[in-house]
PDB file of C-alpha atoms in Angstrom:
ATOM      1  CA  MET A  28      18.164  24.919 -16.873  1.00  0.00           C
ATOM      2  CA  ASN A  29      19.541  22.127 -14.728  1.00  0.00           C
ATOM      3  CA  ASN A  30      19.543  24.125 -11.504  1.00  0.00           C
ATOM      4  CA  LEU A  31      15.831  24.744 -11.275  1.00  0.00           C
ATOM      5  CA  SER A  32      15.754  23.882  -7.613  1.00  0.00           C
ATOM      6  CA  GLN A  33      18.088  26.828  -7.009  1.00  0.00           C
ATOM      7  CA  GLN A  34      15.610  29.242  -8.566  1.00  0.00           C
ATOM      8  CA  SER A  35      12.463  30.775  -7.105  1.00  0.00           C
ATOM      9  CA  CYS A  36       9.171  31.492  -8.764  1.00  0.00           C
ATOM     10  CA  SER A  37       8.830  34.944 -10.270  1.00  0.00           C
ATOM     11  CA  ALA A  38       5.569  36.878 -10.309  1.00  0.00           C
ATOM     12  CA  CYS A  39       3.504  35.463 -13.154  1.00  0.00           C
ATOM     13  CA  GLU A  40       1.378  38.272 -14.591  1.00  0.00           C
ATOM     14  CA  ILE A  41      -1.359  38.054 -17.171  1.00  0.00           C
ATOM     15  CA  GLY A  42       0.411  38.251 -20.514  1.00  0.00           C
ATOM     16  CA  ALA A  43       3.654  36.654 -19.305  1.00  0.00           C
ATOM     17  CA  PRO A  44       5.066  34.365 -22.001  1.00  0.00           C
ATOM     18  CA  LEU A  45       4.235  30.681 -21.946  1.00  0.00           C
ATOM     19  CA  VAL A  46       7.192  28.313 -22.098  1.00  0.00           C
ATOM     20  CA  PRO A  47       7.471  27.472 -25.829  1.00  0.00           C
ATOM     21  CA  LYS A  48       6.644  23.901 -26.857  1.00  0.00           C
ATOM     22  CA  ASP A  49      10.212  23.010 -27.867  1.00  0.00           C
ATOM     23  CA  GLN A  50      11.544  24.318 -24.570  1.00  0.00           C
ATOM     24  CA  ILE A  51       8.864  22.323 -22.700  1.00  0.00           C
ATOM     25  CA  ASN A  52      10.234  19.154 -24.285  1.00  0.00           C
ATOM     26  CA  SER A  53      13.836  19.885 -23.320  1.00  0.00           C
ATOM     27  CA  LEU A  54      12.808  20.855 -19.781  1.00  0.00           C
ATOM     28  CA  LEU A  55      10.743  17.671 -19.460  1.00  0.00           C
ATOM     29  CA  ALA A  56      13.771  15.649 -20.486  1.00  0.00           C
ATOM     30  CA  ASN A  57      15.548  16.913 -17.380  1.00  0.00           C
ATOM     31  CA  LEU A  58      12.673  16.053 -15.035  1.00  0.00           C
ATOM     32  CA  ASP A  59      12.055  12.624 -13.577  1.00  0.00           C
ATOM     33  CA  GLY A  60       8.634  11.135 -14.228  1.00  0.00           C
ATOM     34  CA  TRP A  61       6.783  14.367 -14.995  1.00  0.00           C
ATOM     35  CA  ALA A  62       4.492  14.546 -18.026  1.00  0.00           C
ATOM     36  CA  VAL A  63       2.445  17.283 -19.640  1.00  0.00           C
ATOM     37  CA  GLU A  64      -1.200  16.429 -19.120  1.00  0.00           C
ATOM     38  CA  ASP A  65      -3.275  16.290 -22.268  1.00  0.00           C
ATOM     39  CA  SER A  66      -5.937  18.941 -21.754  1.00  0.00           C
ATOM     40  CA  SER A  67      -6.930  22.297 -23.199  1.00  0.00           C
ATOM     41  CA  ILE A  68      -4.481  23.847 -20.731  1.00  0.00           C
ATOM     42  CA  ASP A  69      -1.008  22.323 -20.494  1.00  0.00           C
ATOM     43  CA  ARG A  70      -0.229  21.119 -16.953  1.00  0.00           C
ATOM     44  CA  LEU A  71       2.719  19.268 -15.471  1.00  0.00           C
ATOM     45  CA  LEU A  72       1.408  16.100 -13.797  1.00  0.00           C
ATOM     46  CA  LYS A  73       3.142  13.504 -11.617  1.00  0.00           C
ATOM     47  CA  LYS A  74       1.856  10.779  -9.324  1.00  0.00           C
ATOM     48  CA  TYR A  75       3.885   9.965  -6.195  1.00  0.00           C
ATOM     49  CA  THR A  76       3.332   6.712  -4.325  1.00  0.00           C
ATOM     50  CA  PHE A  77       3.671   6.068  -0.579  1.00  0.00           C
ATOM     51  CA  GLN A  78       3.566   3.119   1.774  1.00  0.00           C
ATOM     52  CA  SER A  79       1.088   4.736   4.144  1.00  0.00           C
ATOM     53  CA  TYR A  80      -1.536   7.441   4.375  1.00  0.00           C
ATOM     54  CA  ALA A  81       0.562   9.284   6.952  1.00  0.00           C
ATOM     55  CA  GLU A  82       3.472   9.565   4.524  1.00  0.00           C
ATOM     56  CA  ALA A  83       1.216  10.802   1.731  1.00  0.00           C
ATOM     57  CA  LEU A  84      -0.251  13.402   4.101  1.00  0.00           C
ATOM     58  CA  GLU A  85       3.221  14.514   5.211  1.00  0.00           C
ATOM     59  CA  PHE A  86       4.230  15.020   1.557  1.00  0.00           C
ATOM     60  CA  THR A  87       1.010  16.985   0.990  1.00  0.00           C
ATOM     61  CA  LYS A  88       1.850  19.299   3.890  1.00  0.00           C
ATOM     62  CA  LEU A  89       5.401  19.854   2.605  1.00  0.00           C
ATOM     63  CA  ILE A  90       4.137  20.644  -0.900  1.00  0.00           C
ATOM     64  CA  ALA A  91       1.643  23.077   0.634  1.00  0.00           C
ATOM     65  CA  ASP A  92       4.535  24.741   2.473  1.00  0.00           C
ATOM     66  CA  LEU A  93       6.431  24.983  -0.828  1.00  0.00           C
ATOM     67  CA  ALA A  94       3.339  26.484  -2.475  1.00  0.00           C
ATOM     68  CA  GLU A  95       3.054  29.168   0.175  1.00  0.00           C
ATOM     69  CA  SER A  96       6.764  29.995   0.120  1.00  0.00           C
ATOM     70  CA  GLU A  97       6.785  30.277  -3.686  1.00  0.00           C
ATOM     71  CA  GLY A  98       3.425  32.017  -3.908  1.00  0.00           C
ATOM     72  CA  HIS A  99       2.467  29.383  -6.486  1.00  0.00           C
ATOM     73  CA  HIS A 100      -0.164  26.759  -5.736  1.00  0.00           C
ATOM     74  CA  PRO A 101      -0.577  23.396  -7.461  1.00  0.00           C
ATOM     75  CA  LYS A 102      -3.559  21.093  -7.461  1.00  0.00           C
ATOM     76  CA  ILE A 103      -2.715  18.424  -4.863  1.00  0.00           C
ATOM     77  CA  THR A 104      -4.827  15.268  -4.819  1.00  0.00           C
ATOM     78  CA  LEU A 105      -4.389  13.066  -1.760  1.00  0.00           C
ATOM     79  CA  GLU A 106      -5.543   9.443  -1.742  1.00  0.00           C
ATOM     80  CA  TRP A 107      -4.422   6.386   0.203  1.00  0.00           C
ATOM     81  CA  GLY A 108      -0.776   5.824  -0.781  1.00  0.00           C
ATOM     82  CA  LEU A 109      -0.907   8.308  -3.633  1.00  0.00           C
ATOM     83  CA  VAL A 110      -0.439  12.035  -4.162  1.00  0.00           C
ATOM     84  CA  SER A 111      -1.029  13.503  -7.613  1.00  0.00           C
ATOM     85  CA  LEU A 112       0.501  16.911  -8.289  1.00  0.00           C
ATOM     86  CA  GLU A 113      -0.472  19.257 -11.093  1.00  0.00           C
ATOM     87  CA  TRP A 114       1.506  22.436 -11.682  1.00  0.00           C
ATOM     88  CA  TRP A 115       0.379  25.100 -14.154  1.00  0.00           C
ATOM     89  CA  SER A 116       0.028  28.868 -14.237  1.00  0.00           C
ATOM     90  CA  HIS A 117      -3.579  30.000 -14.015  1.00  0.00           C
ATOM     91  CA  LYS A 118      -2.976  33.559 -15.210  1.00  0.00           C
ATOM     92  CA  ILE A 119      -1.413  32.511 -18.488  1.00  0.00           C
ATOM     93  CA  LYS A 120      -3.388  29.244 -18.797  1.00  0.00           C
ATOM     94  CA  GLY A 121      -0.334  27.127 -19.411  1.00  0.00           C
ATOM     95  CA  LEU A 122       3.218  26.424 -18.363  1.00  0.00           C
ATOM     96  CA  HIS A 123       5.539  29.119 -16.998  1.00  0.00           C
ATOM     97  CA  MET A 124       9.116  28.487 -15.919  1.00  0.00           C
ATOM     98  CA  ASN A 125       7.734  28.665 -12.360  1.00  0.00           C
ATOM     99  CA  ASP A 126       6.015  25.317 -12.968  1.00  0.00           C
ATOM    100  CA  PHE A 127       9.233  23.555 -13.906  1.00  0.00           C
ATOM    101  CA  ILE A 128      10.999  25.096 -10.906  1.00  0.00           C
ATOM    102  CA  CYS A 129       8.251  23.826  -8.594  1.00  0.00           C
ATOM    103  CA  ALA A 130       8.161  20.385 -10.235  1.00  0.00           C
ATOM    104  CA  THR A 131      11.895  20.070  -9.575  1.00  0.00           C
ATOM    105  CA  LYS A 132      11.496  21.181  -5.967  1.00  0.00           C
ATOM    106  CA  SER A 133       8.602  18.743  -5.507  1.00  0.00           C
ATOM    107  CA  ASP A 134      10.885  15.889  -6.519  1.00  0.00           C
ATOM    108  CA  GLU A 135      13.514  17.063  -4.064  1.00  0.00           C
ATOM    109  CA  ILE A 136      10.929  17.062  -1.270  1.00  0.00           C
ATOM    110  CA  TYR A 137       9.832  13.538  -2.229  1.00  0.00           C
ATOM    111  CA  SER A 138      13.450  12.367  -2.260  1.00  0.00           C
ATOM    112  CA  SER A 139      14.019  13.859   1.182  1.00  0.00           C
ATOM    113  CA  LEU A 140      11.259  11.806   2.829  1.00  0.00           C
TER     114      LEU A 140
ATOM    115  CA  MET B  13     -30.532   8.192   9.536  1.00  0.00           C
ATOM    116  CA  ASN B  14     -30.324  11.768  10.779  1.00  0.00           C
ATOM    117  CA  ASN B  15     -27.636  11.072  13.341  1.00  0.00           C
ATOM    118  CA  LEU B  16     -24.920   9.993  10.949  1.00  0.00           C
ATOM    119  CA  SER B  17     -22.310  12.050  12.718  1.00  0.00           C
ATOM    120  CA  GLN B  18     -22.884   9.920  15.800  1.00  0.00           C
ATOM    121  CA  GLN B  19     -22.032   6.749  13.900  1.00  0.00           C
ATOM    122  CA  SER B  20     -18.641   5.331  12.965  1.00  0.00           C
ATOM    123  CA  CYS B  21     -17.581   3.565   9.816  1.00  0.00           C
ATOM    124  CA  SER B  22     -17.881  -0.199   9.873  1.00  0.00           C
ATOM    125  CA  ALA B  23     -15.461  -2.498   8.113  1.00  0.00           C
ATOM    126  CA  CYS B  24     -16.426  -2.536   4.456  1.00  0.00           C
ATOM    127  CA  GLU B  25     -15.608  -5.928   3.006  1.00  0.00           C
ATOM    128  CA  ILE B  26     -15.748  -7.071  -0.584  1.00  0.00           C
ATOM    129  CA  GLY B  27     -19.338  -8.152  -1.152  1.00  0.00           C
ATOM    130  CA  ALA B  28     -20.847  -5.755   1.399  1.00  0.00           C
ATOM    131  CA  PRO B  29     -24.132  -4.358   0.085  1.00  0.00           C
ATOM    132  CA  LEU B  30     -24.161  -1.052  -1.779  1.00  0.00           C
ATOM    133  CA  VAL B  31     -26.606   1.540  -0.495  1.00  0.00           C
ATOM    134  CA  PRO B  32     -29.655   1.072  -2.751  1.00  0.00           C
ATOM    135  CA  LYS B  33     -30.459   3.892  -5.184  1.00  0.00           C
ATOM    136  CA  ASP B  34     -33.681   4.938  -3.451  1.00  0.00           C
ATOM    137  CA  GLN B  35     -31.927   5.077  -0.117  1.00  0.00           C
ATOM    138  CA  ILE B  36     -29.125   7.141  -1.675  1.00  0.00           C
ATOM    139  CA  ASN B  37     -31.698   9.745  -2.669  1.00  0.00           C
ATOM    140  CA  SER B  38     -33.231   9.959   0.783  1.00  0.00           C
ATOM    141  CA  LEU B  39     -29.814  10.136   2.424  1.00  0.00           C
ATOM    142  CA  LEU B  40     -28.731  12.856   0.003  1.00  0.00           C
ATOM    143  CA  ALA B  41     -31.826  14.864   0.933  1.00  0.00           C
ATOM    144  CA  ASN B  42     -30.485  15.054   4.478  1.00  0.00           C
ATOM    145  CA  LEU B  43     -27.019  16.200   3.433  1.00  0.00           C
ATOM    146  CA  ASP B  44     -26.091  19.783   2.638  1.00  0.00           C
ATOM    147  CA  GLY B  45     -24.555  20.397  -0.763  1.00  0.00           C
ATOM    148  CA  TRP B  46     -23.396  16.844  -1.466  1.00  0.00           C
ATOM    149  CA  ALA B  47     -24.085  15.259  -4.843  1.00  0.00           C
ATOM    150  CA  VAL B  48     -23.479  11.847  -6.344  1.00  0.00           C
ATOM    151  CA  GLU B  49     -20.840  12.238  -9.014  1.00  0.00           C
ATOM    152  CA  ASP B  50     -21.802  10.952 -12.409  1.00  0.00           C
ATOM    153  CA  SER B  51     -19.233   8.255 -13.155  1.00  0.00           C
ATOM    154  CA  SER B  52     -19.099   4.522 -13.599  1.00  0.00           C
ATOM    155  CA  ILE B  53     -18.646   4.318  -9.823  1.00  0.00           C
ATOM    156  CA  ASP B  54     -21.030   6.358  -7.645  1.00  0.00           C
ATOM    157  CA  ARG B  55     -19.130   8.800  -5.432  1.00  0.00           C
ATOM    158  CA  LEU B  56     -20.289  11.503  -3.042  1.00  0.00           C
ATOM    159  CA  LEU B  57     -18.700  14.793  -4.127  1.00  0.00           C
ATOM    160  CA  LYS B  58     -18.665  18.229  -2.491  1.00  0.00           C
ATOM    161  CA  LYS B  59     -16.555  21.336  -3.056  1.00  0.00           C
ATOM    162  CA  TYR B  60     -15.721  23.495  -0.013  1.00  0.00           C
ATOM    163  CA  THR B  61     -14.502  27.071  -0.470  1.00  0.00           C
ATOM    164  CA  PHE B  62     -12.080  29.010   1.751  1.00  0.00           C
ATOM    165  CA  GLN B  63     -10.755  32.546   2.008  1.00  0.00           C
ATOM    166  CA  SER B  64      -7.117  31.478   2.137  1.00  0.00           C
ATOM    167  CA  TYR B  65      -4.792  28.630   1.276  1.00  0.00           C
ATOM    168  CA  ALA B  66      -3.975  28.159   4.956  1.00  0.00           C
ATOM    169  CA  GLU B  67      -7.635  27.522   5.778  1.00  0.00           C
ATOM    170  CA  ALA B  68      -8.000  25.040   2.922  1.00  0.00           C
ATOM    171  CA  LEU B  69      -4.886  23.231   4.109  1.00  0.00           C
ATOM    172  CA  GLU B  70      -6.168  23.134   7.701  1.00  0.00           C
ATOM    173  CA  PHE B  71      -9.420  21.571   6.490  1.00  0.00           C
ATOM    174  CA  THR B  72      -7.421  19.032   4.468  1.00  0.00           C
ATOM    175  CA  LYS B  73      -5.457  18.040   7.573  1.00  0.00           C
ATOM    176  CA  LEU B  74      -8.647  17.644   9.627  1.00  0.00           C
ATOM    177  CA  ILE B  75     -10.273  15.500   6.931  1.00  0.00           C
ATOM    178  CA  ALA B  76      -7.111  13.384   6.826  1.00  0.00           C
ATOM    179  CA  ASP B  77      -7.388  12.947  10.601  1.00  0.00           C
ATOM    180  CA  LEU B  78     -11.023  11.880  10.168  1.00  0.00           C
ATOM    181  CA  ALA B  79      -9.968   9.432   7.453  1.00  0.00           C
ATOM    182  CA  GLU B  80      -7.393   7.829   9.707  1.00  0.00           C
ATOM    183  CA  SER B  81      -9.741   7.628  12.693  1.00  0.00           C
ATOM    184  CA  GLU B  82     -12.505   6.049  10.590  1.00  0.00           C
ATOM    185  CA  GLY B  83     -10.178   3.839   8.577  1.00  0.00           C
ATOM    186  CA  HIS B  84     -11.869   5.221   5.472  1.00  0.00           C
ATOM    187  CA  HIS B  85     -10.013   7.488   3.073  1.00  0.00           C
ATOM    188  CA  PRO B  86     -11.556   9.932   0.605  1.00  0.00           C
ATOM    189  CA  LYS B  87      -9.969  11.580  -2.392  1.00  0.00           C
ATOM    190  CA  ILE B  88      -9.042  15.082  -1.185  1.00  0.00           C
ATOM    191  CA  THR B  89      -8.134  17.667  -3.808  1.00  0.00           C
ATOM    192  CA  LEU B  90      -6.522  20.838  -2.468  1.00  0.00           C
ATOM    193  CA  GLU B  91      -6.336  23.987  -4.545  1.00  0.00           C
ATOM    194  CA  TRP B  92      -6.135  27.682  -3.638  1.00  0.00           C
ATOM    195  CA  GLY B  93      -9.342  28.454  -1.735  1.00  0.00           C
ATOM    196  CA  LEU B  94     -10.951  25.152  -2.626  1.00  0.00           C
ATOM    197  CA  VAL B  95     -11.051  21.604  -1.300  1.00  0.00           C
ATOM    198  CA  SER B  96     -12.968  18.947  -3.231  1.00  0.00           C
ATOM    199  CA  LEU B  97     -13.911  15.809  -1.330  1.00  0.00           C
ATOM    200  CA  GLU B  98     -14.962  12.506  -2.854  1.00  0.00           C
ATOM    201  CA  TRP B  99     -16.183   9.686  -0.648  1.00  0.00           C
ATOM    202  CA  TRP B 100     -16.809   6.220  -1.983  1.00  0.00           C
ATOM    203  CA  SER B 101     -16.037   2.630  -1.014  1.00  0.00           C
ATOM    204  CA  HIS B 102     -13.322   1.089  -3.143  1.00  0.00           C
ATOM    205  CA  LYS B 103     -14.020  -2.522  -2.157  1.00  0.00           C
ATOM    206  CA  ILE B 104     -17.630  -2.425  -3.279  1.00  0.00           C
ATOM    207  CA  LYS B 105     -17.081   0.163  -6.057  1.00  0.00           C
ATOM    208  CA  GLY B 106     -19.888   2.401  -4.885  1.00  0.00           C
ATOM    209  CA  LEU B 107     -21.576   3.969  -1.904  1.00  0.00           C
ATOM    210  CA  HIS B 108     -21.648   2.324   1.534  1.00  0.00           C
ATOM    211  CA  MET B 109     -23.315   3.854   4.575  1.00  0.00           C
ATOM    212  CA  ASN B 110     -19.756   4.700   5.691  1.00  0.00           C
ATOM    213  CA  ASP B 111     -19.621   7.309   2.920  1.00  0.00           C
ATOM    214  CA  PHE B 112     -22.723   9.115   4.144  1.00  0.00           C
ATOM    215  CA  ILE B 113     -21.409   9.018   7.712  1.00  0.00           C
ATOM    216  CA  CYS B 114     -18.111  10.556   6.601  1.00  0.00           C
ATOM    217  CA  ALA B 115     -19.826  13.153   4.397  1.00  0.00           C
ATOM    218  CA  THR B 116     -21.838  14.272   7.418  1.00  0.00           C
ATOM    219  CA  LYS B 117     -18.745  14.427   9.608  1.00  0.00           C
ATOM    220  CA  SER B 118     -16.900  16.384   6.893  1.00  0.00           C
ATOM    221  CA  ASP B 119     -19.606  19.032   7.002  1.00  0.00           C
ATOM    222  CA  GLU B 120     -19.331  19.224  10.774  1.00  0.00           C
ATOM    223  CA  ILE B 121     -15.581  19.768  10.487  1.00  0.00           C
ATOM    224  CA  TYR B 122     -16.132  22.514   7.905  1.00  0.00           C
ATOM    225  CA  SER B 123     -18.717  24.172  10.146  1.00  0.00           C
ATOM    226  CA  SER B 124     -16.316  24.072  13.080  1.00  0.00           C
ATOM    227  CA  LEU B 125     -13.621  26.112  11.302  1.00  0.00           C
TER     228      LEU B 125
END
């Protein structure tokens, strides 16, 4: 489970299994700064800070590229100096392994800036 | 007040006057589909729909360009087929004429796609 950035998102069909709660906790332990948002639908949430609007926009574009390449699209909220990312799987209304893979890749993109 | 797209944002300093409530209502009447979000801080909110992620991303980039050129930055939330825009003025914790100018220009950008 430590090589999530080497994996790609699989097709997430209606009825695919949610990541079990105990596995969510162990996966979270291997992520940096991600939390499960408290809502009726579990979502992985992280806020990334930037020194300028241009940098935040560049990160947004790179995450959008990731979304298209994985066929999996997060909620991206762009503000001055801040990008908030939320990953979850709409079809199963919760967290799929795809979300942890994309959270890991998001961190790699942030680190590469 | 009908030529908002011809105006540019002015510097919004701490202590600048909020747009009065009655003027907000008349300005809203001249906007298409914008509403004032119900929160402790008045914000102009509109949701724009798109047929593809690429189109939503293109709109996001154009709004970011507008934000940089006006020196006024909205909250932009990008999802698949949907961009939500929120304009408000942080320094005065409410609505400045700048927000109505930028809402109008946002609609023009959307119409130009």
